[in-house]
Coordinates of C-alpha atoms and ligand atoms in Angstrom, one line a residue:
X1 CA 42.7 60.3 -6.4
X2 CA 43.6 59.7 -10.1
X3 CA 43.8 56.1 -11.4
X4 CA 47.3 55.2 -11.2
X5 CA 47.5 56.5 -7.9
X6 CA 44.7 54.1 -6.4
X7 CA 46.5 51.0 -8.4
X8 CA 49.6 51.8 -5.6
X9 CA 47.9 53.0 -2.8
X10 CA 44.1 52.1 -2.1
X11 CA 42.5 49.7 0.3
X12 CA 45.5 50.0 2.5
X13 CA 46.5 52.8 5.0
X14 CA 48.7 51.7 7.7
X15 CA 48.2 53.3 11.5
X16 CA 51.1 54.3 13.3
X17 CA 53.8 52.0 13.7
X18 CA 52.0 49.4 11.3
X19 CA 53.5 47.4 8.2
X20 CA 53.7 49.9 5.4
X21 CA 52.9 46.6 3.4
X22 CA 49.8 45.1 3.2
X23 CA 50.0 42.3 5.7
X24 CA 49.0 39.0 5.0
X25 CA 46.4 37.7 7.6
X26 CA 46.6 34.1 7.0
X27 CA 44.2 32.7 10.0
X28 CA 40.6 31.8 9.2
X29 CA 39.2 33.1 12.7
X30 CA 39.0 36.0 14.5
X31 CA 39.5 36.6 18.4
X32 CA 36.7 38.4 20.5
X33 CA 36.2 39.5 24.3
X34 CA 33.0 38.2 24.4
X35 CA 29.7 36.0 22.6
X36 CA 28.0 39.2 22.6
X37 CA 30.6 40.9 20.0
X38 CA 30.6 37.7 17.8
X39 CA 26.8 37.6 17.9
X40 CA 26.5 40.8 16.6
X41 CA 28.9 40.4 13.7
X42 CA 26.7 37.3 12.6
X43 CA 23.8 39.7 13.4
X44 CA 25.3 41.9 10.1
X45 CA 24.6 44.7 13.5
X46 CA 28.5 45.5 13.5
X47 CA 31.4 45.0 10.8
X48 CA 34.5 42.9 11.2
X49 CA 36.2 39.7 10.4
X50 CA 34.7 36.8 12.2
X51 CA 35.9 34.0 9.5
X52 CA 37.4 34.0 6.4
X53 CA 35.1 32.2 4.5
X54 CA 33.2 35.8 4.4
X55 CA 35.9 37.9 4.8
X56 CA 39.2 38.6 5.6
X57 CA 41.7 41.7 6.6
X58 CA 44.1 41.1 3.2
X59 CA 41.2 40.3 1.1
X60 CA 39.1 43.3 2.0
X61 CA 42.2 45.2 1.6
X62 CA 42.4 44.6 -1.9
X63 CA 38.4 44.5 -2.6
X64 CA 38.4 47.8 -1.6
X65 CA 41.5 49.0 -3.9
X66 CA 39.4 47.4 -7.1
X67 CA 36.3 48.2 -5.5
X68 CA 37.8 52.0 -5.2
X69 CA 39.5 51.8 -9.0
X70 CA 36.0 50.7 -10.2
X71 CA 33.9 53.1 -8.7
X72 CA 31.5 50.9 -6.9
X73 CA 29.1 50.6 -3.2
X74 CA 31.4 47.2 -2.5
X75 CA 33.3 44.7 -3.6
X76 CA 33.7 40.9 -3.4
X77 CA 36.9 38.8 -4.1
X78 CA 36.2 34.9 -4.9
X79 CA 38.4 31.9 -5.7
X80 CA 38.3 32.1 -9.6
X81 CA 36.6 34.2 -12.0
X82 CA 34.0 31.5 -13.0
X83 CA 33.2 31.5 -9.0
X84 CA 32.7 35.3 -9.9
X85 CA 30.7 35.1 -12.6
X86 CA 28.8 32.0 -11.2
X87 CA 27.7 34.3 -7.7
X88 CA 27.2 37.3 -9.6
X89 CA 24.5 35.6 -12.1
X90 CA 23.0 33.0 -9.0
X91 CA 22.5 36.6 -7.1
X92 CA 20.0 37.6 -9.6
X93 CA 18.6 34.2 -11.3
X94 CA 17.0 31.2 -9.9
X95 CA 15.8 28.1 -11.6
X96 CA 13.1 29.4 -14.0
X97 CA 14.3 32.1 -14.7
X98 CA 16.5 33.2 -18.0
X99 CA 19.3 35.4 -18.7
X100 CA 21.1 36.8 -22.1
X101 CA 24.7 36.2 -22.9
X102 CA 26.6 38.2 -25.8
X103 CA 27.5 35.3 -27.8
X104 CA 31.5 36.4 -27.8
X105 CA 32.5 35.2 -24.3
X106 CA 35.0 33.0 -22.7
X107 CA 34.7 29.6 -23.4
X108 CA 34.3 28.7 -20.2
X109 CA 31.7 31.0 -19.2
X110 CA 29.9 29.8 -22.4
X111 CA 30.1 26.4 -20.7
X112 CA 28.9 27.8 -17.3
X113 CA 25.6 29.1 -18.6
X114 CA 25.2 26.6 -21.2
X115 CA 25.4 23.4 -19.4
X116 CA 25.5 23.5 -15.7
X117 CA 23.5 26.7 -15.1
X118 CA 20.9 24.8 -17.4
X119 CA 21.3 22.2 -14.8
X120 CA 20.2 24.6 -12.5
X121 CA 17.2 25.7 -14.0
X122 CA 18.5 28.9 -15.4
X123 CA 18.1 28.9 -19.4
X124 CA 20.5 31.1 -21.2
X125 CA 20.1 33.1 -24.4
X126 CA 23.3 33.8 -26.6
X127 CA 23.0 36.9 -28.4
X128 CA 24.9 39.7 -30.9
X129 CA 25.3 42.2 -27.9
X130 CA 26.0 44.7 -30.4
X131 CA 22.7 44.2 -32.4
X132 CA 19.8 45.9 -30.3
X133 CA 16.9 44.6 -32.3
X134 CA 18.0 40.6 -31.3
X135 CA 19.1 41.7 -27.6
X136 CA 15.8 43.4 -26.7
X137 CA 14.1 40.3 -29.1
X138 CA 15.9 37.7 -26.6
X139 CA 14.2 39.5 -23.5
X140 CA 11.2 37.7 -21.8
X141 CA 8.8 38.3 -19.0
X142 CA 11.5 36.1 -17.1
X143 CA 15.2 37.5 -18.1
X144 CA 17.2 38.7 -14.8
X145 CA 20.2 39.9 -16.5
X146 CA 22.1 40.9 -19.9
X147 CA 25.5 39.8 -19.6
X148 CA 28.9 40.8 -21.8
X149 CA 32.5 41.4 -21.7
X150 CA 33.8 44.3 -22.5
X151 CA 36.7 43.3 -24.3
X152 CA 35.4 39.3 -25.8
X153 CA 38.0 36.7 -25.0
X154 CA 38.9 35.7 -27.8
X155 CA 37.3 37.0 -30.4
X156 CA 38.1 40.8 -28.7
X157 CA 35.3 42.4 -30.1
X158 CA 34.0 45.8 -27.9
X159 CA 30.3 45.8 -26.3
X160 CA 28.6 49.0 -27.0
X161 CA 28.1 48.8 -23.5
X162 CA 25.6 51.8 -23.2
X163 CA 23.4 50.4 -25.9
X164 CA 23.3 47.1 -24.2
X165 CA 22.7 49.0 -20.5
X166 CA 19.7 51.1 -22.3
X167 CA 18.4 47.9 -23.3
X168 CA 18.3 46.2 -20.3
X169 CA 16.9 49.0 -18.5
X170 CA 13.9 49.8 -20.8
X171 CA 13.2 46.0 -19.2
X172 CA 14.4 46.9 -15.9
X173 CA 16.8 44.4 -15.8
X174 CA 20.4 45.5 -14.7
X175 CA 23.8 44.9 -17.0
X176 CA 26.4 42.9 -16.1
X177 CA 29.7 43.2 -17.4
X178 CA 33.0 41.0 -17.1
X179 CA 36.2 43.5 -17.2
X180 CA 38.6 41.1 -17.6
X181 CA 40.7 42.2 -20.5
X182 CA 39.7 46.1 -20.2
X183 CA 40.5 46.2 -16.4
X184 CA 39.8 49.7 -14.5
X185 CA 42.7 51.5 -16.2
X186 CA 41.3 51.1 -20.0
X187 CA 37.7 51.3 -18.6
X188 CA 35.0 51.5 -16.1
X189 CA 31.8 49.8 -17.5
X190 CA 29.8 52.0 -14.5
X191 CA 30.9 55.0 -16.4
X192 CA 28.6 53.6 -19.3
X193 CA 25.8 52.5 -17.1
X194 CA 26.4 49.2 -16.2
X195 CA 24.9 47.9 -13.1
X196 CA 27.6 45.0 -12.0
X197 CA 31.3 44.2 -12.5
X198 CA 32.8 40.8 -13.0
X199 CA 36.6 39.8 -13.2
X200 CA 39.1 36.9 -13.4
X201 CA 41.7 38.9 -11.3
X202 CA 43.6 35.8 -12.9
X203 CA 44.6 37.8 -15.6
X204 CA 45.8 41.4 -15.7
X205 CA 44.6 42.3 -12.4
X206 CA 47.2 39.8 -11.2
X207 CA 49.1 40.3 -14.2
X208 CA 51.9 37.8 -13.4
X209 CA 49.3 34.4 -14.1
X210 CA 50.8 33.7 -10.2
X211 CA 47.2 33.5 -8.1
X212 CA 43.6 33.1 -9.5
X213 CA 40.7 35.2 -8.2
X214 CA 37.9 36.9 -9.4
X215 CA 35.8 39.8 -8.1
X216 CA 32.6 41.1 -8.4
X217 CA 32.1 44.8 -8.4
X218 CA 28.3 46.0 -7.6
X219 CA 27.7 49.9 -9.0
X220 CA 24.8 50.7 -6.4
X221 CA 22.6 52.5 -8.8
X222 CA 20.3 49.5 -10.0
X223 CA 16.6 50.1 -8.1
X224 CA 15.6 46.4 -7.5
X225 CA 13.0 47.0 -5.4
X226 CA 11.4 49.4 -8.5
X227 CA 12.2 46.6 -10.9
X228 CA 9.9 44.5 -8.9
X229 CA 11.6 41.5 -10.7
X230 CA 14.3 40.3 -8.2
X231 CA 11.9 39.0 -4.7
X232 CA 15.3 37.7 -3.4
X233 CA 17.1 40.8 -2.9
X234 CA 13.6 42.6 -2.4
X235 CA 12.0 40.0 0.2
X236 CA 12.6 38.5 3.4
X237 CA 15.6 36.0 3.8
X238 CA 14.5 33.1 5.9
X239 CA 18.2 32.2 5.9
X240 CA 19.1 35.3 7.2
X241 CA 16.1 36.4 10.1
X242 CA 13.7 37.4 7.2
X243 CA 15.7 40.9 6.2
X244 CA 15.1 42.2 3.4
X245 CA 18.4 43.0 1.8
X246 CA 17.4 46.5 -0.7
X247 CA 15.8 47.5 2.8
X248 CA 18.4 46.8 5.0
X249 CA 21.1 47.8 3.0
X250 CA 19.7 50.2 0.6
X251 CA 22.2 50.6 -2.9
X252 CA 24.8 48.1 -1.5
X253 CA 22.0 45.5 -1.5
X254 CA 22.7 42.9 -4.0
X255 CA 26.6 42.9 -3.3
X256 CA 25.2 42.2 0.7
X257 CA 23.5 39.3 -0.6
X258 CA 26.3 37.7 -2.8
X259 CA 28.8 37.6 0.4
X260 CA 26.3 37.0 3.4
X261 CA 24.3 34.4 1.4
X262 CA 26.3 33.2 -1.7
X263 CA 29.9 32.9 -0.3
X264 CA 28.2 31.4 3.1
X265 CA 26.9 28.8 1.0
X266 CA 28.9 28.4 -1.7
X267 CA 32.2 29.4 0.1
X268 CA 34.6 29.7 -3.2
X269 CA 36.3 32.1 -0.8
X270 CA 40.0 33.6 -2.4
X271 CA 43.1 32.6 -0.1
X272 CA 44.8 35.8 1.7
X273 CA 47.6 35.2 0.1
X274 CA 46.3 35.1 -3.1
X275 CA 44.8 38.6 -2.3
X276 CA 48.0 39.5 -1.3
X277 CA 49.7 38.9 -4.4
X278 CA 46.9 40.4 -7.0
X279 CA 47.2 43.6 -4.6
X280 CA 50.8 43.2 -5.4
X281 CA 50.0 42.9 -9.1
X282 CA 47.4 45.8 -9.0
X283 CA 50.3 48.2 -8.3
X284 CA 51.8 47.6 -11.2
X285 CA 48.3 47.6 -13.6
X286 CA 48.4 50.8 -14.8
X287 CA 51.8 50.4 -16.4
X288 CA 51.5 47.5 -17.4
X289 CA 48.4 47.6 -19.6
X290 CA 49.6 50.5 -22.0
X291 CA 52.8 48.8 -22.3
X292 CA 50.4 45.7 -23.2
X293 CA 48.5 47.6 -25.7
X294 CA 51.5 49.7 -27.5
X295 CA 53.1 46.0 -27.9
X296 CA 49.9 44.8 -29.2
X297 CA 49.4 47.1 -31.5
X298 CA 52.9 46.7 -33.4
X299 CA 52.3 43.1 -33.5
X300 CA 48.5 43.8 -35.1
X301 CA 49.8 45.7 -38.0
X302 CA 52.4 43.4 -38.7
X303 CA 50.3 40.4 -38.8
X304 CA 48.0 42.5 -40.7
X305 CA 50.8 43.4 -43.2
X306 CA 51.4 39.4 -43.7
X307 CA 50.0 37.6 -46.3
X308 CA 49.8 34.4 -44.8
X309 CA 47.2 35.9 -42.4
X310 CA 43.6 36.0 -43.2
X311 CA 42.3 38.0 -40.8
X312 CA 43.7 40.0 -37.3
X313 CA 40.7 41.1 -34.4
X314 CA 42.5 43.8 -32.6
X315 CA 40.1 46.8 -31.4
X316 CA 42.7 49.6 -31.5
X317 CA 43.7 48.6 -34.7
X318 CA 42.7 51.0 -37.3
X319 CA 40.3 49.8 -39.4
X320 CA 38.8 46.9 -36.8
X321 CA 35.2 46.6 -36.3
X322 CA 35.6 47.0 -32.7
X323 CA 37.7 50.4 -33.4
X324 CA 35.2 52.9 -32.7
X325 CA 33.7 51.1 -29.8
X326 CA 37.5 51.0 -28.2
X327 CA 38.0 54.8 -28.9
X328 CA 34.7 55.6 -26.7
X329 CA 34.8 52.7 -24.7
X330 CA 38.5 51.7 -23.8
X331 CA 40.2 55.3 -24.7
X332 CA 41.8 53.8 -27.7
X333 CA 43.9 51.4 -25.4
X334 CA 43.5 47.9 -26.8
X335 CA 45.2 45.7 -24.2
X336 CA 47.6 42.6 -24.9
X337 CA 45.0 40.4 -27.0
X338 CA 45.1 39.8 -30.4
X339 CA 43.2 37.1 -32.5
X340 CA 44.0 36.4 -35.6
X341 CA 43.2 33.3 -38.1
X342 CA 45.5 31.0 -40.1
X343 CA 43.8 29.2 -43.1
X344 CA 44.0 25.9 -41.1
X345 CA 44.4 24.1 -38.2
X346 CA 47.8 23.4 -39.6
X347 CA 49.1 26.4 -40.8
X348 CA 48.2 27.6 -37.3
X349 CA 49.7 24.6 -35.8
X350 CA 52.7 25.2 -37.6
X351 CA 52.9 29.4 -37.0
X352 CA 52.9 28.6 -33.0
X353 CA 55.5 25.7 -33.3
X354 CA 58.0 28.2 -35.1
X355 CA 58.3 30.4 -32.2
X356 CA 60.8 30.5 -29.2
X357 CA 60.0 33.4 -27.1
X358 CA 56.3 33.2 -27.1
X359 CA 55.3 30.0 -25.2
X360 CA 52.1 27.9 -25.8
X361 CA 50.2 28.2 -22.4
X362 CA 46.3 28.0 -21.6
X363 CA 46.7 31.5 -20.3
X364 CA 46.3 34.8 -21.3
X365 CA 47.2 38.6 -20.2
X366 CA 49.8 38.7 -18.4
X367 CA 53.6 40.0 -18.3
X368 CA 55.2 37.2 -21.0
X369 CA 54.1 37.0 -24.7
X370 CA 51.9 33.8 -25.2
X371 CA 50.0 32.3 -28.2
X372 CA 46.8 29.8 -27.7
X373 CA 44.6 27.6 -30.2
X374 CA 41.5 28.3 -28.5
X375 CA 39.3 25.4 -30.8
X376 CA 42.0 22.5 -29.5
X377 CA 42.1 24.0 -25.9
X378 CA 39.6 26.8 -24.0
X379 CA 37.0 26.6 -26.0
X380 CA 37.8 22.7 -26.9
X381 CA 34.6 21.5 -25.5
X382 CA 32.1 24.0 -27.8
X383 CA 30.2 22.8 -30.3
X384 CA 31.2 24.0 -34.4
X385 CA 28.4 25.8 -33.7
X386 CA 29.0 27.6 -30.6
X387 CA 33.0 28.0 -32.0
X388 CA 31.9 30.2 -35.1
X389 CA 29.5 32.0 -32.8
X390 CA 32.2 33.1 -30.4
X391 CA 34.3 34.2 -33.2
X392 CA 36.7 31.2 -33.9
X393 CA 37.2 29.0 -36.5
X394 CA 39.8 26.3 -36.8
X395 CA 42.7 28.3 -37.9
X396 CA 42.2 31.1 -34.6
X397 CA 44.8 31.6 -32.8
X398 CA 44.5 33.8 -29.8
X399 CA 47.8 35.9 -29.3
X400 CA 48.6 37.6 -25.9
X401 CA 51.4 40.0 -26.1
X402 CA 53.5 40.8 -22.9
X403 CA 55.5 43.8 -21.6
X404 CA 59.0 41.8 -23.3
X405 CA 60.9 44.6 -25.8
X406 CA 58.9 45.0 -28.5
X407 CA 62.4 44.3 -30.4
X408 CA 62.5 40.9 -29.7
X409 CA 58.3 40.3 -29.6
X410 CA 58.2 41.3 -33.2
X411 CA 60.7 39.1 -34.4
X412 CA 59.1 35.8 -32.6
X413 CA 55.7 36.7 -34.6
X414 CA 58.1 36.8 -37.7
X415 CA 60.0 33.3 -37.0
X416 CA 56.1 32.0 -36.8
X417 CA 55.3 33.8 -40.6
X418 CA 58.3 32.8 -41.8
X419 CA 57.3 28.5 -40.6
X420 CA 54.4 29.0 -43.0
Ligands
PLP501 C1 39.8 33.5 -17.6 C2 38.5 34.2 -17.7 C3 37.4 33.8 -16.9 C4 37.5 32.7 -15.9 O1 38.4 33.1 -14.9 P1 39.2 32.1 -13.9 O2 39.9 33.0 -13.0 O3 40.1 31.3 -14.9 O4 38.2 31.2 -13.3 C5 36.2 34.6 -17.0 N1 36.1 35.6 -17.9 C6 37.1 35.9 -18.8 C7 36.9 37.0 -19.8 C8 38.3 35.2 -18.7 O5 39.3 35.6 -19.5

């Protein structure tokens, strides 16, 4: 099935005489005959829902729609996308060990790896992901993982995410990538050799800011047990009757591990109805992003026209560093995100407070047009330091634009010019 079509229909298929909706299973237990039955389900000998903490009928529903849109072995929905990114990187990494971060990412995954994955013993290095000679200078004997987003929040810059994969493979390390802003419909990082899939399904997945989630996406085709670097997917699990989790369950290994070990444990486990609403969203994704992006795109040359705007970061944008990385990565589609910087915290300040339809939210990408100061609220708690690396200085201001007429969008973003 094309794209479009698995936005409306996957992960669901009603029997006869069943819902035609996706139902929402809101009980955290399941009913069996006997102990036999549930002891085989804790066993990993059968599949089904035995409690919801590792899975559910609604959320597998919709893991398998994003699961099926991405291309993966398997999918796994959690509470948030930091709980995402958090199991994804904790799957692979242990105290001791280090990983490698592009240096443009959210604010607070920066935060995450930073300071309380420090905490944890795992040490992170921040890197240009786009500059091979410092990623593969960053590697040591001990680095699990390369990690980047595809689209940077905010600073919407474009991994060259087959450079970064090759890179992390000559090491046999795998890639992880966070999708957020792309999504499945402007591009599928596995397509480009990544090895894992992040997302905050709080953004245009969901697409209506209503339910947060995240997901984690695993593309089968990393060989751990060749690596020879990753003992906890390749060696017994004395939590689990010492199996070994590449042997047991072959490519869909490491997504295995991150439910039947890291949700047991953790347990940042989504609500069903939160599942049932980003499927809802979902059905809508792949007419909602290129109405995003064609939005976007008006707004980016106008701002870019202005004089009272220093700079614009939009990757479809003609003329953007990022532009050739969007044509091959993200088909030219840009999504909803611009950034663009002010010559002062005042002047930018001053731009947000002129407009009216555009409203000042700590959100991002979704249906209504909204405007951020990322240095005085996401990435608030980052050093001058760490702001400049992520792309942002003071006057930054991170613009999401919505699926509103373009009529009316365009003349908010000139009642802000026109405040300067
Ligand atoms: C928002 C965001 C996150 C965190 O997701 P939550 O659902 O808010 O926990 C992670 N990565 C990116 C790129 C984001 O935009």
């Amino acid at each position: 099935m094309e794209q479009e079509t698995k936005c409306v229909q996957s992960g669901y298929t009603p029997g006869n005489g069943e819902p035609r909706v996706l139902p929402i299973s809101m009980s955290t237990t399941f009913k069996y005959d006997s102990t036999e039955d549930v002891g085989d389900l804790f066993d990993l000998k059968k599949e089904g829902f035995f409690y919801t903490r590792l899975s559910n009928p609604t959320v597998a529903a919709v893991e398998a729609k994003i699961n099926d849109l991405e291309g993966g072995v398997g999918a796994m929905m959690t509470s948030s996308g930091q709980a995402a990114t958090l199991i994804a990187i904790t799957n692979l990494a242990q105290a001791g060990d280090h990983i490698i971060s592009a240096s443009e990412v959210y604010g607070g995954t920066v935060n995450l790896l930073a300071v309380t994955l420090k905490k944890f013993g795992i040490e992170t290095t921040f890197a240009d992901i786009n500059n091979e000679r410092e990623l593969s200078a960053a590697i040591k004997d001990n680095t699990k993982l390369i990690f980047a987003e595809t689209i940077a929040n905010p600073a919407v810059t474009v991994t060259d995410i087959e450079k970064a994969a090759r890179v992390a493979h000559e090491h046999k390390i795998p890639l992880l990538i966070d999708n957020t802003f792309a999504t499945p419909v402007i591009c599928r990082p596995f397509d480009f050799g990544a090895d894992i899939v992040v997302y905050s399904t709080s953004k245009y997945l969901d697409g209506h800011a209503v339910a947060l989630g995240g997901m984690i996406v695993d593309g089968g085709r990393f060989n751990y047990a060749a690596s020879g670097k990753f003992p906890g997917l390749t060696e017994p699990d004395e939590s689990y009757h010492g199996i070994s989790y590449t042997q047991t369950f072959g490519s869909a290994a490491f997504i295995t591990k991150a439910r039947v070990q890291l949700m047991r444990d953790l347990g940042s486990a989504p609500s069903p109805m939160n599942a049932f609403l980003l499927n809802l969203g979902l059905e809508t994704l792949h007419l909602r992003m290129p109405a995003h992006s064609e939005n976007a795109l008006e707004v980016a040359r106008l701002l870019k026209s202005s004089k009272a705007v220093k700079s614009v970061r939009y990757p479809a944008l003609y003329g953007d560093k990022s532009y050739d990385l969007c044509r091959k990565y993200c088909k030219g589609i840009g999504s909803g995100v611009i950034s663009f910087e002010l010559e002062s915290r005042e002047k930018a300040v001053k731009f947000m407070d002129g407009l009216r339809l555009a409203a000042v939210v700590v959100h991002v990408a979704d249906a209504r047009t909204c405007v951020l100061h990322p240095a005085s609220s996401t990435h608030r708690q980052l050093t001058n330091e760490q702001l400049a690396a992520a792309g942002i200085t003071e006057g930054t201001i991170r613009l999401s634009v919505g699926i509103e007429s373009k009529v009316d969008i365009m003349k908010d973003i000139e009642r802000g010019l026109s405040n300067l």
